[in-house]
């Protein structure tokens, strides 16, 4: 069965640079979620989109922005990167909003040097 | 507010012996409960979920969990551990009071000894 696709899988950036992470949800899923998982921590919710509109917002820094496109894929844009942004970034998708089960992608490991 | 407490940060078992991962939850409404597994450097894989149907939930890879409302628990078990079960396990709760956002426990690291 098709799963959530994330790209790139690994990304290395310098401080103050920008990064763009992409997420392609499971076909027919209309809801996308972004999570950040620091070393040895549980995933923290950043932001979600339902039918291309922001549906919920968590602990997402102002330096980050995200959107969901007409084909339901989503991009997380991160600017002025800091060392503390180094983490595993997960995308999850569900169908019909937050009540449905979320299925996670493999994650993008971002390293900021 | 919803929350999850995983009672063991680390569990070590011998291959072929039972595995028990303990999870207590707090929720004001009928919760949905999940167990996800994360292998090293991998994404989160759904093991099983409870959504107010049968209280004993069977998942993938021989895992099962029992929802006990009176004890506010959702413990994960497997009768016989395999080396491939070595991973991080997260107990997760969601309910409508929190707009169905997922709340993760701190995780339990499982080590399997040969």
PDB file of C-alpha atoms in Angstrom:
ATOM      1  CA  UNK A   1       0.000   0.000   0.000  1.00  0.00           C
ATOM      2  CA  UNK A   2       1.148   3.529  -0.735  1.00  0.00           C
ATOM      3  CA  UNK A   3       2.605   5.396   2.207  1.00  0.00           C
ATOM      4  CA  UNK A   4       3.459   8.965   3.062  1.00  0.00           C
ATOM      5  CA  UNK A   5       6.477  10.191   1.109  1.00  0.00           C
ATOM      6  CA  UNK A   6       8.870  12.778   2.446  1.00  0.00           C
ATOM      7  CA  UNK A   7      11.752  14.445   0.693  1.00  0.00           C
ATOM      8  CA  UNK A   8      14.552  14.874   1.139  1.00  0.00           C
ATOM      9  CA  UNK A   9      15.327  12.153   3.661  1.00  0.00           C
ATOM     10  CA  UNK A  10      18.426  13.925   4.888  1.00  0.00           C
ATOM     11  CA  UNK A  11      19.343  17.588   4.731  1.00  0.00           C
ATOM     12  CA  UNK A  12      22.387  19.457   5.987  1.00  0.00           C
ATOM     13  CA  UNK A  13      22.274  23.244   6.236  1.00  0.00           C
ATOM     14  CA  UNK A  14      24.334  26.032   7.750  1.00  0.00           C
ATOM     15  CA  UNK A  15      23.044  28.420  10.389  1.00  0.00           C
ATOM     16  CA  UNK A  16      20.866  31.219   8.993  1.00  0.00           C
ATOM     17  CA  UNK A  17      20.144  29.279   5.810  1.00  0.00           C
ATOM     18  CA  UNK A  18      16.694  28.218   4.659  1.00  0.00           C
ATOM     19  CA  UNK A  19      15.277  24.732   4.127  1.00  0.00           C
ATOM     20  CA  UNK A  20      12.191  23.351   2.444  1.00  0.00           C
ATOM     21  CA  UNK A  21      10.784  19.965   3.373  1.00  0.00           C
ATOM     22  CA  UNK A  22       8.176  18.252   1.232  1.00  0.00           C
ATOM     23  CA  UNK A  23       5.445  15.803   2.107  1.00  0.00           C
ATOM     24  CA  UNK A  24       3.252  13.751  -0.208  1.00  0.00           C
ATOM     25  CA  UNK A  25       0.292  12.227   1.653  1.00  0.00           C
ATOM     26  CA  UNK A  26      -1.257   8.842   1.074  1.00  0.00           C
ATOM     27  CA  UNK A  27      -3.577   9.007  -1.986  1.00  0.00           C
ATOM     28  CA  UNK A  28      -7.063  10.331  -1.093  1.00  0.00           C
ATOM     29  CA  UNK A  29      -5.831  11.689   2.236  1.00  0.00           C
ATOM     30  CA  UNK A  30      -6.782  15.346   2.592  1.00  0.00           C
ATOM     31  CA  UNK A  31      -5.150  16.191   5.911  1.00  0.00           C
ATOM     32  CA  UNK A  32      -1.455  16.690   6.543  1.00  0.00           C
ATOM     33  CA  UNK A  33       0.383  17.171   9.834  1.00  0.00           C
ATOM     34  CA  UNK A  34       3.961  18.211  10.602  1.00  0.00           C
ATOM     35  CA  UNK A  35       5.871  17.096  13.698  1.00  0.00           C
ATOM     36  CA  UNK A  36       9.344  17.803  15.021  1.00  0.00           C
ATOM     37  CA  UNK A  37      11.239  15.178  17.000  1.00  0.00           C
ATOM     38  CA  UNK A  38      14.388  16.282  18.796  1.00  0.00           C
ATOM     39  CA  UNK A  39      17.032  13.767  19.914  1.00  0.00           C
ATOM     40  CA  UNK A  40      15.617  11.411  22.537  1.00  0.00           C
ATOM     41  CA  UNK A  41      12.268  13.224  22.562  1.00  0.00           C
ATOM     42  CA  UNK A  42       8.738  12.402  21.530  1.00  0.00           C
ATOM     43  CA  UNK A  43       7.324  14.075  18.416  1.00  0.00           C
ATOM     44  CA  UNK A  44       5.957  17.588  18.907  1.00  0.00           C
ATOM     45  CA  UNK A  45       3.088  18.827  16.756  1.00  0.00           C
ATOM     46  CA  UNK A  46       3.896  21.838  14.590  1.00  0.00           C
ATOM     47  CA  UNK A  47       0.997  22.502  12.228  1.00  0.00           C
ATOM     48  CA  UNK A  48      -1.735  20.790  10.218  1.00  0.00           C
ATOM     49  CA  UNK A  49      -3.771  21.388   7.077  1.00  0.00           C
ATOM     50  CA  UNK A  50      -7.175  20.097   6.044  1.00  0.00           C
ATOM     51  CA  UNK A  51      -8.373  20.599   2.488  1.00  0.00           C
ATOM     52  CA  UNK A  52      -5.570  23.081   1.828  1.00  0.00           C
ATOM     53  CA  UNK A  53      -6.452  25.295   4.785  1.00  0.00           C
ATOM     54  CA  UNK A  54      -4.514  25.496   8.032  1.00  0.00           C
ATOM     55  CA  UNK A  55      -6.541  23.518  10.542  1.00  0.00           C
ATOM     56  CA  UNK A  56      -4.424  23.660  13.679  1.00  0.00           C
ATOM     57  CA  UNK A  57      -1.206  25.149  14.949  1.00  0.00           C
ATOM     58  CA  UNK A  58       1.134  23.876  17.591  1.00  0.00           C
ATOM     59  CA  UNK A  59       4.580  24.919  18.704  1.00  0.00           C
ATOM     60  CA  UNK A  60       5.769  26.113  15.314  1.00  0.00           C
ATOM     61  CA  UNK A  61       8.351  28.933  15.402  1.00  0.00           C
ATOM     62  CA  UNK A  62       7.537  32.137  13.533  1.00  0.00           C
ATOM     63  CA  UNK A  63      10.555  31.417  11.314  1.00  0.00           C
ATOM     64  CA  UNK A  64       8.715  28.402   9.937  1.00  0.00           C
ATOM     65  CA  UNK A  65       5.796  28.445   7.534  1.00  0.00           C
ATOM     66  CA  UNK A  66       3.895  25.745   5.721  1.00  0.00           C
ATOM     67  CA  UNK A  67       1.194  25.282   3.167  1.00  0.00           C
ATOM     68  CA  UNK A  68      -0.811  22.573   1.465  1.00  0.00           C
ATOM     69  CA  UNK A  69      -1.158  22.666  -2.292  1.00  0.00           C
ATOM     70  CA  UNK A  70      -3.996  21.761  -4.652  1.00  0.00           C
ATOM     71  CA  UNK A  71      -2.642  18.221  -5.064  1.00  0.00           C
ATOM     72  CA  UNK A  72      -2.620  17.919  -1.233  1.00  0.00           C
ATOM     73  CA  UNK A  73       1.136  17.770  -0.904  1.00  0.00           C
ATOM     74  CA  UNK A  74       2.588  20.043   1.725  1.00  0.00           C
ATOM     75  CA  UNK A  75       5.808  21.978   2.180  1.00  0.00           C
ATOM     76  CA  UNK A  76       7.416  23.165   5.392  1.00  0.00           C
ATOM     77  CA  UNK A  77       9.619  26.202   4.892  1.00  0.00           C
ATOM     78  CA  UNK A  78      12.204  26.961   7.529  1.00  0.00           C
ATOM     79  CA  UNK A  79      14.182  30.191   7.497  1.00  0.00           C
ATOM     80  CA  UNK A  80      17.045  31.621   9.569  1.00  0.00           C
ATOM     81  CA  UNK A  81      17.941  28.123  10.675  1.00  0.00           C
ATOM     82  CA  UNK A  82      19.361  27.675  14.160  1.00  0.00           C
ATOM     83  CA  UNK A  83      21.390  24.826  15.634  1.00  0.00           C
ATOM     84  CA  UNK A  84      18.360  23.888  17.730  1.00  0.00           C
ATOM     85  CA  UNK A  85      16.337  23.198  14.611  1.00  0.00           C
ATOM     86  CA  UNK A  86      18.354  20.032  14.053  1.00  0.00           C
ATOM     87  CA  UNK A  87      15.777  17.279  14.406  1.00  0.00           C
ATOM     88  CA  UNK A  88      13.750  14.638  12.645  1.00  0.00           C
ATOM     89  CA  UNK A  89      10.738  16.182  10.923  1.00  0.00           C
ATOM     90  CA  UNK A  90       7.781  13.920  10.333  1.00  0.00           C
ATOM     91  CA  UNK A  91       4.824  14.391   8.104  1.00  0.00           C
ATOM     92  CA  UNK A  92       1.633  12.429   8.714  1.00  0.00           C
ATOM     93  CA  UNK A  93      -1.571  12.230   6.722  1.00  0.00           C
ATOM     94  CA  UNK A  94      -5.157  11.217   7.371  1.00  0.00           C
ATOM     95  CA  UNK A  95      -8.471  11.277   5.551  1.00  0.00           C
ATOM     96  CA  UNK A  96     -11.340  13.457   6.664  1.00  0.00           C
ATOM     97  CA  UNK A  97      -9.595  15.599   9.206  1.00  0.00           C
ATOM     98  CA  UNK A  98      -8.096  15.024  12.602  1.00  0.00           C
ATOM     99  CA  UNK A  99     -10.504  12.307  13.739  1.00  0.00           C
ATOM    100  CA  UNK A 100      -9.003   9.769  11.374  1.00  0.00           C
ATOM    101  CA  UNK A 101      -5.867   7.781  12.137  1.00  0.00           C
ATOM    102  CA  UNK A 102      -2.639   9.529  11.233  1.00  0.00           C
ATOM    103  CA  UNK A 103      -0.090   7.628   9.160  1.00  0.00           C
ATOM    104  CA  UNK A 104       3.466   8.847   9.376  1.00  0.00           C
ATOM    105  CA  UNK A 105       6.135   9.233   6.745  1.00  0.00           C
ATOM    106  CA  UNK A 106       9.761   8.130   7.200  1.00  0.00           C
ATOM    107  CA  UNK A 107      10.865  11.605   8.246  1.00  0.00           C
ATOM    108  CA  UNK A 108      13.453  14.120   7.091  1.00  0.00           C
ATOM    109  CA  UNK A 109      16.544  14.399   9.244  1.00  0.00           C
ATOM    110  CA  UNK A 110      17.691  18.015   9.282  1.00  0.00           C
ATOM    111  CA  UNK A 111      21.143  18.830  10.553  1.00  0.00           C
ATOM    112  CA  UNK A 112      22.079  22.478  11.055  1.00  0.00           C
ATOM    113  CA  UNK A 113      25.808  23.162  11.317  1.00  0.00           C
TER     114      UNK A 113
ATOM    115  CA  UNK B   1      -6.462  18.045  29.026  1.00  0.00           C
ATOM    116  CA  UNK B   2      -5.343  14.762  27.587  1.00  0.00           C
ATOM    117  CA  UNK B   3      -2.009  13.234  28.507  1.00  0.00           C
ATOM    118  CA  UNK B   4      -0.136   9.960  28.404  1.00  0.00           C
ATOM    119  CA  UNK B   5       2.291   8.414  30.879  1.00  0.00           C
ATOM    120  CA  UNK B   6       4.470   5.542  29.803  1.00  0.00           C
ATOM    121  CA  UNK B   7       5.520   3.922  33.036  1.00  0.00           C
ATOM    122  CA  UNK B   8       8.792   2.449  31.821  1.00  0.00           C
ATOM    123  CA  UNK B   9      11.411   4.365  29.910  1.00  0.00           C
ATOM    124  CA  UNK B  10      13.320   1.183  29.113  1.00  0.00           C
ATOM    125  CA  UNK B  11      12.322  -2.483  28.980  1.00  0.00           C
ATOM    126  CA  UNK B  12      14.766  -5.329  28.404  1.00  0.00           C
ATOM    127  CA  UNK B  13      13.534  -8.840  27.592  1.00  0.00           C
ATOM    128  CA  UNK B  14      15.018 -12.092  26.355  1.00  0.00           C
ATOM    129  CA  UNK B  15      14.067 -13.348  22.932  1.00  0.00           C
ATOM    130  CA  UNK B  16      11.038 -15.618  23.158  1.00  0.00           C
ATOM    131  CA  UNK B  17       9.754 -14.159  26.446  1.00  0.00           C
ATOM    132  CA  UNK B  18       6.684 -11.931  26.852  1.00  0.00           C
ATOM    133  CA  UNK B  19       6.823  -8.163  26.428  1.00  0.00           C
ATOM    134  CA  UNK B  20       4.714  -5.732  28.486  1.00  0.00           C
ATOM    135  CA  UNK B  21       4.777  -1.982  27.867  1.00  0.00           C
ATOM    136  CA  UNK B  22       2.655   0.019  30.284  1.00  0.00           C
ATOM    137  CA  UNK B  23       0.674   3.127  29.389  1.00  0.00           C
ATOM    138  CA  UNK B  24      -1.757   5.186  31.463  1.00  0.00           C
ATOM    139  CA  UNK B  25      -3.779   7.974  29.934  1.00  0.00           C
ATOM    140  CA  UNK B  26      -5.785  10.960  31.041  1.00  0.00           C
ATOM    141  CA  UNK B  27      -8.724  12.153  28.963  1.00  0.00           C
ATOM    142  CA  UNK B  28     -11.933  14.031  29.642  1.00  0.00           C
ATOM    143  CA  UNK B  29     -13.772  12.384  26.787  1.00  0.00           C
ATOM    144  CA  UNK B  30     -13.884   9.020  25.091  1.00  0.00           C
ATOM    145  CA  UNK B  31     -10.331   8.823  23.835  1.00  0.00           C
ATOM    146  CA  UNK B  32      -8.753   7.197  20.851  1.00  0.00           C
ATOM    147  CA  UNK B  33      -5.564   5.406  21.820  1.00  0.00           C
ATOM    148  CA  UNK B  34      -2.693   4.290  19.641  1.00  0.00           C
ATOM    149  CA  UNK B  35       0.625   2.509  19.874  1.00  0.00           C
ATOM    150  CA  UNK B  36       3.288   3.507  17.362  1.00  0.00           C
ATOM    151  CA  UNK B  37       6.708   1.873  16.953  1.00  0.00           C
ATOM    152  CA  UNK B  38       9.849   3.615  15.763  1.00  0.00           C
ATOM    153  CA  UNK B  39      12.858   1.567  14.705  1.00  0.00           C
ATOM    154  CA  UNK B  40      16.241   3.309  14.737  1.00  0.00           C
ATOM    155  CA  UNK B  41      16.419   6.065  12.152  1.00  0.00           C
ATOM    156  CA  UNK B  42      12.998   5.140  10.837  1.00  0.00           C
ATOM    157  CA  UNK B  43       9.555   6.692  10.814  1.00  0.00           C
ATOM    158  CA  UNK B  44       6.635   5.963  13.124  1.00  0.00           C
ATOM    159  CA  UNK B  45       4.653   2.861  12.253  1.00  0.00           C
ATOM    160  CA  UNK B  46       1.143   2.294  13.584  1.00  0.00           C
ATOM    161  CA  UNK B  47       0.976  -0.934  15.602  1.00  0.00           C
ATOM    162  CA  UNK B  48      -2.657  -0.753  16.666  1.00  0.00           C
ATOM    163  CA  UNK B  49      -5.442   1.613  17.673  1.00  0.00           C
ATOM    164  CA  UNK B  50      -8.460   1.676  19.987  1.00  0.00           C
ATOM    165  CA  UNK B  51     -11.462   3.757  18.964  1.00  0.00           C
ATOM    166  CA  UNK B  52     -14.311   2.680  21.302  1.00  0.00           C
ATOM    167  CA  UNK B  53     -14.962  -0.692  19.720  1.00  0.00           C
ATOM    168  CA  UNK B  54     -13.600  -3.929  21.235  1.00  0.00           C
ATOM    169  CA  UNK B  55     -11.475  -3.310  24.317  1.00  0.00           C
ATOM    170  CA  UNK B  56      -8.898  -5.924  23.293  1.00  0.00           C
ATOM    171  CA  UNK B  57      -7.181  -4.676  20.181  1.00  0.00           C
ATOM    172  CA  UNK B  58      -4.985  -6.823  17.990  1.00  0.00           C
ATOM    173  CA  UNK B  59      -2.259  -5.187  15.977  1.00  0.00           C
ATOM    174  CA  UNK B  60       0.515  -6.097  13.622  1.00  0.00           C
ATOM    175  CA  UNK B  61       3.478  -8.348  14.370  1.00  0.00           C
ATOM    176  CA  UNK B  62       1.686 -10.212  17.171  1.00  0.00           C
ATOM    177  CA  UNK B  63       1.120  -7.195  19.411  1.00  0.00           C
ATOM    178  CA  UNK B  64      -2.121  -6.521  21.229  1.00  0.00           C
ATOM    179  CA  UNK B  65      -3.366  -3.986  23.755  1.00  0.00           C
ATOM    180  CA  UNK B  66      -6.259  -3.880  26.178  1.00  0.00           C
ATOM    181  CA  UNK B  67      -8.220  -0.735  26.942  1.00  0.00           C
ATOM    182  CA  UNK B  68      -9.222  -0.641  30.613  1.00  0.00           C
ATOM    183  CA  UNK B  69     -11.341   2.398  31.340  1.00  0.00           C
ATOM    184  CA  UNK B  70     -11.519   1.729  35.101  1.00  0.00           C
ATOM    185  CA  UNK B  71      -7.725   1.745  35.287  1.00  0.00           C
ATOM    186  CA  UNK B  72      -7.217   4.368  32.522  1.00  0.00           C
ATOM    187  CA  UNK B  73      -4.659   2.042  31.014  1.00  0.00           C
ATOM    188  CA  UNK B  74      -3.766   0.825  27.542  1.00  0.00           C
ATOM    189  CA  UNK B  75      -0.904  -1.627  28.033  1.00  0.00           C
ATOM    190  CA  UNK B  76       0.810  -3.229  25.041  1.00  0.00           C
ATOM    191  CA  UNK B  77       1.779  -6.897  25.109  1.00  0.00           C
ATOM    192  CA  UNK B  78       3.347  -9.556  22.936  1.00  0.00           C
ATOM    193  CA  UNK B  79       3.601 -13.204  24.028  1.00  0.00           C
ATOM    194  CA  UNK B  80       7.030 -13.864  22.536  1.00  0.00           C
ATOM    195  CA  UNK B  81       9.606 -11.184  21.761  1.00  0.00           C
ATOM    196  CA  UNK B  82      11.657 -11.287  18.594  1.00  0.00           C
ATOM    197  CA  UNK B  83      14.967  -9.566  17.966  1.00  0.00           C
ATOM    198  CA  UNK B  84      13.241  -7.344  15.398  1.00  0.00           C
ATOM    199  CA  UNK B  85      11.012  -5.918  18.168  1.00  0.00           C
ATOM    200  CA  UNK B  86      13.913  -3.855  19.491  1.00  0.00           C
ATOM    201  CA  UNK B  87      12.695  -0.290  18.963  1.00  0.00           C
ATOM    202  CA  UNK B  88      11.113   2.752  20.597  1.00  0.00           C
ATOM    203  CA  UNK B  89       7.398   2.473  21.369  1.00  0.00           C
ATOM    204  CA  UNK B  90       5.056   5.435  21.802  1.00  0.00           C
ATOM    205  CA  UNK B  91       1.639   5.380  23.427  1.00  0.00           C
ATOM    206  CA  UNK B  92      -0.550   8.144  21.990  1.00  0.00           C
ATOM    207  CA  UNK B  93      -3.942   9.572  22.934  1.00  0.00           C
ATOM    208  CA  UNK B  94      -6.342  11.897  21.170  1.00  0.00           C
ATOM    209  CA  UNK B  95      -9.811  13.191  22.012  1.00  0.00           C
ATOM    210  CA  UNK B  96     -12.219  15.859  20.856  1.00  0.00           C
ATOM    211  CA  UNK B  97     -11.429  18.161  23.763  1.00  0.00           C
ATOM    212  CA  UNK B  98      -8.013  18.707  22.199  1.00  0.00           C
ATOM    213  CA  UNK B  99      -9.347  18.808  18.623  1.00  0.00           C
ATOM    214  CA  UNK B 100      -8.055  15.260  18.126  1.00  0.00           C
ATOM    215  CA  UNK B 101      -4.419  16.372  18.283  1.00  0.00           C
ATOM    216  CA  UNK B 102      -2.089  13.516  19.139  1.00  0.00           C
ATOM    217  CA  UNK B 103      -0.445  13.586  22.559  1.00  0.00           C
ATOM    218  CA  UNK B 104       2.584  11.342  22.759  1.00  0.00           C
ATOM    219  CA  UNK B 105       4.020   9.579  25.750  1.00  0.00           C
ATOM    220  CA  UNK B 106       7.741   9.918  26.381  1.00  0.00           C
ATOM    221  CA  UNK B 107       8.409   6.549  24.770  1.00  0.00           C
ATOM    222  CA  UNK B 108       9.678   3.162  25.944  1.00  0.00           C
ATOM    223  CA  UNK B 109      12.880   1.732  24.538  1.00  0.00           C
ATOM    224  CA  UNK B 110      12.727  -2.039  24.115  1.00  0.00           C
ATOM    225  CA  UNK B 111      15.917  -4.084  24.080  1.00  0.00           C
ATOM    226  CA  UNK B 112      15.766  -7.770  23.151  1.00  0.00           C
ATOM    227  CA  UNK B 113      18.541 -10.047  24.396  1.00  0.00           C
ATOM    228  CA  UNK B 114      19.512 -13.128  22.411  1.00  0.00           C
TER     229      UNK B 114
END
